[in-house]
Amino acid sequence: MDALLFALLAGALAGGSNVATRIGLRRAPDVEAAALTMTVASLLVAIIAAAATTRQPAAWQELWPYLVVGVFAPGLVSIIFVWGVREAGPSRTAVLINTFPLFAAGLAIVFLDEPLRLGLALGTLLVVVGAIGITRAGDVPADIRGTAFRLALVATVAGALIIGARDTVVRWASEEQEISALVAATATLLSGSGTILLYLVLKRGGLSPLVRVRRAVGPFGAIGVLIGANTLLIFEALERGRVTVVSPLIGTASLWTLVFSVVVLGKSEALSKRVIAAAVVIAAGVALIGVTRGSGS
């Protein structure tokens, strides 16, 4: 039950941070600086939480899987996601990034020997079908259907694959090692921050990295705190539950993003009735997963 609760809370926090990122980009449309600021803020949250609850230091052989994972998620994925939010809006980007349960479940079944239950399979399928429905071209305003929009959607799907792989690796490592979930999350955020910082330094631009990050702290610092809490909840959930159960519930972030987008952004997201119907399909998938998990069937 703890795994279910943590996963659902993670989804809700992710939905809120997705919409807040869109708002932040209106103030400071710097993708790399935004990604770095949010990831470093998340790292600080994780460090504080890990230091407050963990007394025994982790060995290198326990940390390395998480350090490697962090290069890709949150490292590479953070840049992809923030760019996607800027080019395609938070709702569609969040929906596509949250198709990762499909990849996570498939990888977990193949590599972790997790059982393929009918309810879990159908629930995951509903989540993914709903996500695809939200991105139908007919719902996309004509003025943003450019090359950058299409590239952002493709890159976001690649990001979903990376997140699915992350969940599988984290679950595998948590079974093999005794490391605390909070320490594991801190390790991924550490290497992720380093990856984004390296990218920011190597990418040529008019302003220095320090100036860019300083400008991003105001719009994105608090969002990073939300993302940090979200990351800790994800790792705690994966430590307690199977990937095939936890990942689809985390994927409800797309539904929460839709709700928050309607409430906060209103017409600027141009969401149709078909998008709302697709969100209901996602909710049905989540409910089916919860029932299956509770019955153990």
CSV table of N, CA and C in Angstrom, one decimal, residues 119-256:
chain,number,residue,atom,x,y,z
A,119,GLY,N,-4.8,-7.6,-15.4
A,119,GLY,CA,-5.2,-6.3,-15.0
A,119,GLY,C,-4.1,-5.3,-15.1
A,120,LEU,N,-2.9,-5.6,-14.8
A,120,LEU,CA,-1.8,-4.7,-15.0
A,120,LEU,C,-1.6,-4.4,-16.4
A,121,ALA,N,-1.6,-5.4,-17.3
A,121,ALA,CA,-1.4,-5.1,-18.7
A,121,ALA,C,-2.5,-4.2,-19.3
A,122,LEU,N,-3.8,-4.5,-18.9
A,122,LEU,CA,-4.9,-3.7,-19.4
A,122,LEU,C,-4.8,-2.3,-18.9
A,123,GLY,N,-4.4,-2.1,-17.6
A,123,GLY,CA,-4.3,-0.8,-17.0
A,123,GLY,C,-3.2,0.0,-17.6
A,124,THR,N,-2.1,-0.6,-17.9
A,124,THR,CA,-1.0,0.1,-18.5
A,124,THR,C,-1.4,0.5,-19.9
A,125,LEU,N,-2.1,-0.4,-20.6
A,125,LEU,CA,-2.5,-0.1,-22.0
A,125,LEU,C,-3.5,1.1,-22.0
A,126,LEU,N,-4.4,1.1,-21.1
A,126,LEU,CA,-5.3,2.3,-21.0
A,126,LEU,C,-4.6,3.6,-20.8
A,127,VAL,N,-3.6,3.5,-19.9
A,127,VAL,CA,-2.8,4.7,-19.6
A,127,VAL,C,-2.1,5.2,-20.9
A,128,VAL,N,-1.5,4.3,-21.6
A,128,VAL,CA,-0.8,4.7,-22.8
A,128,VAL,C,-1.8,5.1,-23.9
A,129,VAL,N,-2.9,4.4,-24.1
A,129,VAL,CA,-3.9,4.8,-25.1
A,129,VAL,C,-4.4,6.2,-24.8
A,130,GLY,N,-4.7,6.5,-23.6
A,130,GLY,CA,-5.1,7.8,-23.2
A,130,GLY,C,-4.1,8.9,-23.5
A,131,ALA,N,-2.9,8.5,-23.2
A,131,ALA,CA,-1.8,9.5,-23.5
A,131,ALA,C,-1.7,9.8,-25.0
A,132,ILE,N,-1.8,8.8,-25.8
A,132,ILE,CA,-1.7,9.0,-27.3
A,132,ILE,C,-2.9,9.8,-27.7
A,133,GLY,N,-4.1,9.6,-27.2
A,133,GLY,CA,-5.2,10.4,-27.5
A,133,GLY,C,-5.1,11.8,-27.3
A,134,ILE,N,-4.4,12.2,-26.2
A,134,ILE,CA,-4.2,13.6,-25.9
A,134,ILE,C,-3.3,14.3,-26.9
A,135,THR,N,-2.5,13.6,-27.6
A,135,THR,CA,-1.5,14.2,-28.5
A,135,THR,C,-2.0,14.2,-30.0
A,136,ARG,N,-3.3,13.9,-30.2
A,136,ARG,CA,-3.8,13.9,-31.6
A,136,ARG,C,-3.6,15.2,-32.3
A,137,ALA,N,-3.2,15.2,-33.5
A,137,ALA,CA,-2.9,16.5,-34.2
A,137,ALA,C,-4.1,17.4,-34.3
A,138,GLY,N,-5.3,16.9,-34.3
A,138,GLY,CA,-6.4,17.7,-34.4
A,138,GLY,C,-6.6,18.6,-33.2
A,139,ASP,N,-6.0,18.3,-32.1
A,139,ASP,CA,-6.2,19.1,-30.9
A,139,ASP,C,-5.0,20.1,-30.8
A,140,VAL,N,-4.1,20.1,-31.7
A,140,VAL,CA,-2.9,21.0,-31.6
A,140,VAL,C,-3.2,22.3,-32.4
A,141,PRO,N,-3.0,23.4,-31.7
A,141,PRO,CA,-3.2,24.7,-32.5
A,141,PRO,C,-2.3,24.8,-33.7
A,142,ALA,N,-2.9,25.3,-34.8
A,142,ALA,CA,-2.1,25.4,-36.0
A,142,ALA,C,-0.9,26.2,-35.9
A,143,ASP,N,-0.8,27.2,-35.1
A,143,ASP,CA,0.3,28.1,-35.0
A,143,ASP,C,1.5,27.5,-34.3
A,144,ILE,N,1.4,26.3,-33.7
A,144,ILE,CA,2.6,25.6,-33.1
A,144,ILE,C,2.9,24.3,-33.7
A,145,ARG,N,2.3,24.0,-34.8
A,145,ARG,CA,2.6,22.7,-35.5
A,145,ARG,C,3.8,22.8,-36.4
A,146,GLY,N,4.9,23.3,-35.8
A,146,GLY,CA,6.1,23.5,-36.6
A,146,GLY,C,7.0,22.3,-36.4
A,147,THR,N,8.2,22.5,-37.0
A,147,THR,CA,9.3,21.4,-36.9
A,147,THR,C,9.7,21.2,-35.4
A,148,ALA,N,9.9,22.3,-34.7
A,148,ALA,CA,10.3,22.2,-33.3
A,148,ALA,C,9.3,21.5,-32.5
A,149,PHE,N,8.0,21.7,-32.8
A,149,PHE,CA,6.9,21.0,-32.1
A,149,PHE,C,7.0,19.5,-32.3
A,150,ARG,N,7.2,19.1,-33.6
A,150,ARG,CA,7.3,17.7,-33.9
A,150,ARG,C,8.5,17.0,-33.3
A,151,LEU,N,9.7,17.7,-33.4
A,151,LEU,CA,10.9,17.2,-32.8
A,151,LEU,C,10.8,17.1,-31.3
A,152,ALA,N,10.1,18.0,-30.7
A,152,ALA,CA,9.9,18.0,-29.2
A,152,ALA,C,9.1,16.7,-28.8
A,153,LEU,N,8.1,16.4,-29.6
A,153,LEU,CA,7.3,15.2,-29.3
A,153,LEU,C,8.1,13.9,-29.5
A,154,VAL,N,8.9,13.9,-30.5
A,154,VAL,CA,9.8,12.7,-30.7
A,154,VAL,C,10.8,12.5,-29.6
A,155,ALA,N,11.4,13.6,-29.3
A,155,ALA,CA,12.4,13.6,-28.2
A,155,ALA,C,11.8,13.2,-26.9
A,156,THR,N,10.6,13.7,-26.7
A,156,THR,CA,9.9,13.3,-25.4
A,156,THR,C,9.6,11.8,-25.3
A,157,VAL,N,9.3,11.2,-26.4
A,157,VAL,CA,9.1,9.8,-26.4
A,157,VAL,C,10.4,9.1,-26.1
A,158,ALA,N,11.5,9.5,-26.6
A,158,ALA,CA,12.8,9.0,-26.3
A,158,ALA,C,13.1,9.2,-24.8
A,159,GLY,N,12.6,10.3,-24.3
A,159,GLY,CA,12.8,10.5,-22.8
A,159,GLY,C,12.0,9.5,-22.0
A,160,ALA,N,10.8,9.2,-22.5
A,160,ALA,CA,10.0,8.2,-21.8
A,160,ALA,C,10.6,6.8,-21.8
A,161,LEU,N,11.3,6.5,-22.9
A,161,LEU,CA,12.1,5.2,-22.9
A,161,LEU,C,13.2,5.2,-21.9
A,162,ILE,N,13.9,6.4,-21.7
A,162,ILE,CA,15.0,6.5,-20.8
A,162,ILE,C,14.4,6.3,-19.4
A,163,ILE,N,13.3,7.0,-19.1
A,163,ILE,CA,12.7,6.9,-17.7
A,163,ILE,C,12.3,5.5,-17.4
A,164,GLY,N,11.7,4.8,-18.4
A,164,GLY,CA,11.3,3.4,-18.2
A,164,GLY,C,12.5,2.5,-17.9
A,165,ALA,N,13.6,2.8,-18.6
A,165,ALA,CA,14.9,2.0,-18.3
A,165,ALA,C,15.4,2.4,-16.9
A,166,ARG,N,15.2,3.7,-16.5
A,166,ARG,CA,15.7,4.1,-15.1
A,166,ARG,C,14.9,3.3,-14.1
A,167,ASP,N,13.6,3.2,-14.2
A,167,ASP,CA,12.8,2.5,-13.2
A,167,ASP,C,13.2,1.1,-13.1
A,168,THR,N,13.5,0.5,-14.3
A,168,THR,CA,13.9,-1.0,-14.2
A,168,THR,C,15.2,-1.1,-13.5
A,169,VAL,N,16.2,-0.3,-13.8
A,169,VAL,CA,17.5,-0.4,-13.2
A,169,VAL,C,17.4,-0.1,-11.7
A,170,VAL,N,16.6,0.9,-11.4
A,170,VAL,CA,16.5,1.3,-9.9
A,170,VAL,C,15.9,0.1,-9.2
A,171,ARG,N,14.9,-0.5,-9.7
A,171,ARG,CA,14.2,-1.7,-9.1
A,171,ARG,C,15.2,-2.8,-9.0
A,172,TRP,N,16.0,-3.1,-10.0
A,172,TRP,CA,17.0,-4.1,-10.0
A,172,TRP,C,18.1,-3.9,-8.9
A,173,ALA,N,18.5,-2.6,-8.9
A,173,ALA,CA,19.6,-2.3,-7.9
A,173,ALA,C,19.1,-2.3,-6.5
A,174,SER,N,17.8,-2.0,-6.3
A,174,SER,CA,17.3,-2.0,-4.9
A,174,SER,C,17.1,-3.4,-4.4
A,175,GLU,N,16.9,-4.4,-5.3
A,175,GLU,CA,16.9,-5.8,-4.9
A,175,GLU,C,18.2,-6.4,-4.6
A,176,GLU,N,19.3,-5.8,-5.3
A,176,GLU,CA,20.6,-6.4,-5.2
A,176,GLU,C,21.4,-5.7,-4.1
A,177,GLN,N,21.0,-4.5,-3.7
A,177,GLN,CA,21.8,-3.7,-2.7
A,177,GLN,C,20.9,-3.4,-1.5
A,178,GLU,N,21.5,-3.0,-0.4
A,178,GLU,CA,20.8,-2.6,0.8
A,178,GLU,C,20.8,-1.1,0.9
A,179,ILE,N,21.2,-0.3,-0.1
A,179,ILE,CA,21.3,1.1,0.0
A,179,ILE,C,19.9,1.8,0.2
A,180,SER,N,19.9,2.8,1.0
A,180,SER,CA,18.7,3.6,1.2
A,180,SER,C,18.1,4.2,-0.1
A,181,ALA,N,16.8,4.2,-0.2
A,181,ALA,CA,16.2,4.8,-1.4
A,181,ALA,C,16.6,6.3,-1.5
A,182,LEU,N,16.7,7.0,-0.4
A,182,LEU,CA,17.0,8.4,-0.4
A,182,LEU,C,18.4,8.6,-0.8
A,183,VAL,N,19.3,7.8,-0.4
A,183,VAL,CA,20.7,7.9,-0.9
A,183,VAL,C,20.8,7.6,-2.3
A,184,ALA,N,20.1,6.6,-2.8
A,184,ALA,CA,20.0,6.3,-4.2
A,184,ALA,C,19.5,7.4,-5.0
A,185,ALA,N,18.5,8.1,-4.6
A,185,ALA,CA,17.9,9.2,-5.3
A,185,ALA,C,18.9,10.4,-5.4
A,186,THR,N,19.6,10.6,-4.2
A,186,THR,CA,20.6,11.6,-4.2
A,186,THR,C,21.7,11.4,-5.2
A,187,ALA,N,22.1,10.1,-5.3
A,187,ALA,CA,23.2,9.8,-6.3
A,187,ALA,C,22.8,10.1,-7.7
A,188,THR,N,21.5,9.8,-8.1
A,188,THR,CA,21.1,10.0,-9.5
A,188,THR,C,21.0,11.6,-9.7
A,189,LEU,N,20.5,12.3,-8.7
A,189,LEU,CA,20.4,13.7,-8.9
A,189,LEU,C,21.8,14.4,-8.9
A,190,LEU,N,22.8,13.8,-8.2
A,190,LEU,CA,24.1,14.3,-8.3
A,190,LEU,C,24.8,14.2,-9.7
A,191,SER,N,24.7,13.0,-10.2
A,191,SER,CA,25.3,12.8,-11.5
A,191,SER,C,24.4,13.5,-12.6
A,192,GLY,N,23.1,13.6,-12.4
A,192,GLY,CA,22.3,14.3,-13.3
A,192,GLY,C,22.6,15.8,-13.3
A,193,SER,N,22.8,16.4,-12.2
A,193,SER,CA,23.2,17.8,-12.1
A,193,SER,C,24.6,18.1,-12.8
A,194,GLY,N,25.5,17.1,-12.6
A,194,GLY,CA,26.8,17.2,-13.2
A,194,GLY,C,26.7,17.2,-14.7
A,195,THR,N,25.8,16.3,-15.2
A,195,THR,CA,25.6,16.2,-16.7
A,195,THR,C,25.1,17.4,-17.3
A,196,ILE,N,24.0,18.0,-16.7
A,196,ILE,CA,23.4,19.2,-17.2
A,196,ILE,C,24.4,20.4,-17.1
A,197,LEU,N,25.2,20.5,-16.0
A,197,LEU,CA,26.2,21.5,-15.9
A,197,LEU,C,27.2,21.4,-17.0
A,198,LEU,N,27.7,20.2,-17.2
A,198,LEU,CA,28.7,20.0,-18.3
A,198,LEU,C,28.1,20.5,-19.6
A,199,TYR,N,26.9,20.1,-19.9
A,199,TYR,CA,26.2,20.5,-21.2
A,199,TYR,C,26.1,22.0,-21.3
A,200,LEU,N,25.8,22.7,-20.1
A,200,LEU,CA,25.6,24.1,-20.1
A,200,LEU,C,26.9,24.8,-20.4
A,201,VAL,N,28.0,24.3,-19.8
A,201,VAL,CA,29.3,24.9,-20.0
A,201,VAL,C,29.8,24.7,-21.4
A,202,LEU,N,29.6,23.5,-21.9
A,202,LEU,CA,30.1,23.2,-23.3
A,202,LEU,C,29.3,23.9,-24.4
A,203,LYS,N,28.1,24.1,-24.1
A,203,LYS,CA,27.2,24.8,-25.2
A,203,LYS,C,27.6,26.3,-25.2
A,204,ARG,N,27.9,26.8,-26.4
A,204,ARG,CA,28.3,28.2,-26.6
A,204,ARG,C,27.0,29.1,-26.5
A,205,GLY,N,27.2,30.2,-25.8
A,205,GLY,CA,26.1,31.1,-25.7
A,205,GLY,C,26.6,32.5,-25.3
A,206,GLY,N,25.8,33.5,-25.4
A,206,GLY,CA,26.2,34.8,-25.2
A,206,GLY,C,26.5,35.1,-23.7
A,207,LEU,N,25.7,34.5,-22.8
A,207,LEU,CA,25.9,34.8,-21.4
A,207,LEU,C,26.7,33.6,-20.7
A,208,SER,N,27.3,34.0,-19.6
A,208,SER,CA,28.1,32.9,-18.9
A,208,SER,C,27.1,32.0,-18.2
A,209,PRO,N,27.5,30.8,-17.9
A,209,PRO,CA,26.6,29.8,-17.2
A,209,PRO,C,26.1,30.4,-15.9
A,210,LEU,N,27.0,31.1,-15.2
A,210,LEU,CA,26.6,31.6,-13.8
A,210,LEU,C,25.5,32.6,-13.9
A,211,VAL,N,25.6,33.5,-14.9
A,211,VAL,CA,24.6,34.5,-15.1
A,211,VAL,C,23.3,33.8,-15.5
A,212,ARG,N,23.3,32.9,-16.4
A,212,ARG,CA,22.1,32.2,-16.8
A,212,ARG,C,21.4,31.5,-15.7
A,213,VAL,N,22.2,30.8,-14.9
A,213,VAL,CA,21.6,30.1,-13.7
A,213,VAL,C,21.0,31.0,-12.7
A,214,ARG,N,21.8,32.2,-12.5
A,214,ARG,CA,21.3,33.1,-11.5
A,214,ARG,C,19.9,33.7,-11.9
A,215,ARG,N,19.7,33.9,-13.2
A,215,ARG,CA,18.4,34.4,-13.7
A,215,ARG,C,17.3,33.3,-13.6
A,216,ALA,N,17.7,32.0,-13.6
A,216,ALA,CA,16.7,30.9,-13.6
A,216,ALA,C,16.3,30.6,-12.1
A,217,VAL,N,17.1,31.0,-11.1
A,217,VAL,CA,16.8,30.6,-9.8
A,217,VAL,C,15.4,31.0,-9.3
A,218,GLY,N,15.0,32.3,-9.6
A,218,GLY,CA,13.7,32.8,-9.2
A,218,GLY,C,12.5,32.0,-9.8
A,219,PRO,N,12.5,31.8,-11.1
A,219,PRO,CA,11.4,31.1,-11.8
A,219,PRO,C,11.4,29.6,-11.5
A,220,PHE,N,12.6,29.0,-11.2
A,220,PHE,CA,12.6,27.5,-11.2
A,220,PHE,C,13.1,26.9,-9.9
A,221,GLY,N,13.6,27.7,-9.0
A,221,GLY,CA,14.1,27.1,-7.7
A,221,GLY,C,13.1,26.3,-7.0
A,222,ALA,N,11.9,27.0,-6.8
A,222,ALA,CA,10.8,26.3,-6.0
A,222,ALA,C,10.3,25.1,-6.7
A,223,ILE,N,10.3,25.1,-8.1
A,223,ILE,CA,9.9,24.0,-8.8
A,223,ILE,C,10.8,22.8,-8.6
A,224,GLY,N,12.1,23.1,-8.5
A,224,GLY,CA,13.1,22.0,-8.2
A,224,GLY,C,12.8,21.3,-6.9
A,225,VAL,N,12.3,22.1,-5.9
A,225,VAL,CA,12.0,21.5,-4.6
A,225,VAL,C,10.8,20.5,-4.8
A,226,LEU,N,9.8,20.8,-5.6
A,226,LEU,CA,8.8,19.9,-5.9
A,226,LEU,C,9.3,18.6,-6.6
A,227,ILE,N,10.2,18.8,-7.6
A,227,ILE,CA,10.7,17.7,-8.3
A,227,ILE,C,11.6,16.8,-7.4
A,228,GLY,N,12.3,17.5,-6.4
A,228,GLY,CA,13.1,16.7,-5.5
A,228,GLY,C,12.2,15.8,-4.7
A,229,ALA,N,11.1,16.3,-4.2
A,229,ALA,CA,10.1,15.5,-3.4
A,229,ALA,C,9.6,14.4,-4.3
A,230,ASN,N,9.3,14.7,-5.5
A,230,ASN,CA,8.8,13.7,-6.5
A,230,ASN,C,9.8,12.6,-6.7
A,231,THR,N,11.0,13.0,-6.8
A,231,THR,CA,12.1,11.9,-7.0
A,231,THR,C,12.2,11.0,-5.8
A,232,LEU,N,12.2,11.6,-4.6
A,232,LEU,CA,12.3,10.7,-3.4
A,232,LEU,C,11.1,9.8,-3.3
A,233,LEU,N,9.9,10.3,-3.7
A,233,LEU,CA,8.7,9.4,-3.6
A,233,LEU,C,8.8,8.3,-4.6
A,234,ILE,N,9.4,8.6,-5.8
A,234,ILE,CA,9.5,7.5,-6.9
A,234,ILE,C,10.5,6.4,-6.4
A,235,PHE,N,11.6,6.8,-5.8
A,235,PHE,CA,12.6,5.8,-5.3
A,235,PHE,C,12.0,5.0,-4.2
A,236,GLU,N,11.3,5.7,-3.3
A,236,GLU,CA,10.7,4.9,-2.2
A,236,GLU,C,9.6,3.9,-2.7
A,237,ALA,N,8.9,4.4,-3.7
A,237,ALA,CA,7.9,3.5,-4.3
A,237,ALA,C,8.5,2.3,-5.0
A,238,LEU,N,9.6,2.5,-5.8
A,238,LEU,CA,10.2,1.5,-6.5
A,238,LEU,C,11.0,0.5,-5.5
A,239,GLU,N,11.3,1.0,-4.4
A,239,GLU,CA,12.0,0.1,-3.4
A,239,GLU,C,10.9,-0.9,-2.8
A,240,ARG,N,9.7,-0.5,-2.8
A,240,ARG,CA,8.6,-1.2,-2.1
A,240,ARG,C,7.7,-2.0,-3.0
A,241,GLY,N,7.7,-1.6,-4.3
A,241,GLY,CA,6.7,-2.3,-5.2
A,241,GLY,C,7.3,-2.6,-6.6
A,242,ARG,N,6.6,-3.5,-7.3
A,242,ARG,CA,7.1,-3.9,-8.6
A,242,ARG,C,7.0,-2.7,-9.6
A,243,VAL,N,7.9,-2.7,-10.6
A,243,VAL,CA,7.9,-1.7,-11.6
A,243,VAL,C,6.5,-1.7,-12.4
A,244,THR,N,6.0,-2.9,-12.7
A,244,THR,CA,4.8,-3.0,-13.4
A,244,THR,C,3.6,-2.4,-12.7
A,245,VAL,N,3.7,-2.2,-11.4
A,245,VAL,CA,2.6,-1.6,-10.6
A,245,VAL,C,2.9,-0.1,-10.4
A,246,VAL,N,4.1,0.2,-10.0
A,246,VAL,CA,4.5,1.5,-9.6
A,246,VAL,C,4.6,2.5,-10.8
A,247,SER,N,5.2,2.1,-11.9
A,247,SER,CA,5.4,3.0,-13.0
A,247,SER,C,4.1,3.6,-13.6
A,248,PRO,N,3.1,2.7,-13.8
A,248,PRO,CA,1.8,3.3,-14.3
A,248,PRO,C,1.1,4.3,-13.4
A,249,LEU,N,1.3,4.1,-12.1
A,249,LEU,CA,0.7,5.0,-11.1
A,249,LEU,C,1.5,6.3,-11.1
A,250,ILE,N,2.8,6.3,-11.3
A,250,ILE,CA,3.5,7.5,-11.4
A,250,ILE,C,3.1,8.2,-12.7
A,251,GLY,N,2.8,7.4,-13.7
A,251,GLY,CA,2.3,8.0,-15.0
A,251,GLY,C,1.1,8.8,-14.9
A,252,THR,N,0.4,8.8,-13.8
A,252,THR,CA,-0.8,9.7,-13.7
A,252,THR,C,-0.4,11.1,-13.7
A,253,ALA,N,0.9,11.4,-13.7
A,253,ALA,CA,1.3,12.8,-13.8
A,253,ALA,C,0.7,13.5,-15.0
A,254,SER,N,0.4,12.7,-16.1
A,254,SER,CA,-0.2,13.3,-17.3
A,254,SER,C,-1.6,13.8,-17.0
A,255,LEU,N,-2.3,13.0,-16.2
A,255,LEU,CA,-3.7,13.4,-15.8
A,255,LEU,C,-3.7,14.7,-14.9
A,256,TRP,N,-2.7,14.7,-14.0
A,256,TRP,CA,-2.6,15.8,-13.1
A,256,TRP,C,-2.2,17.1,-13.9
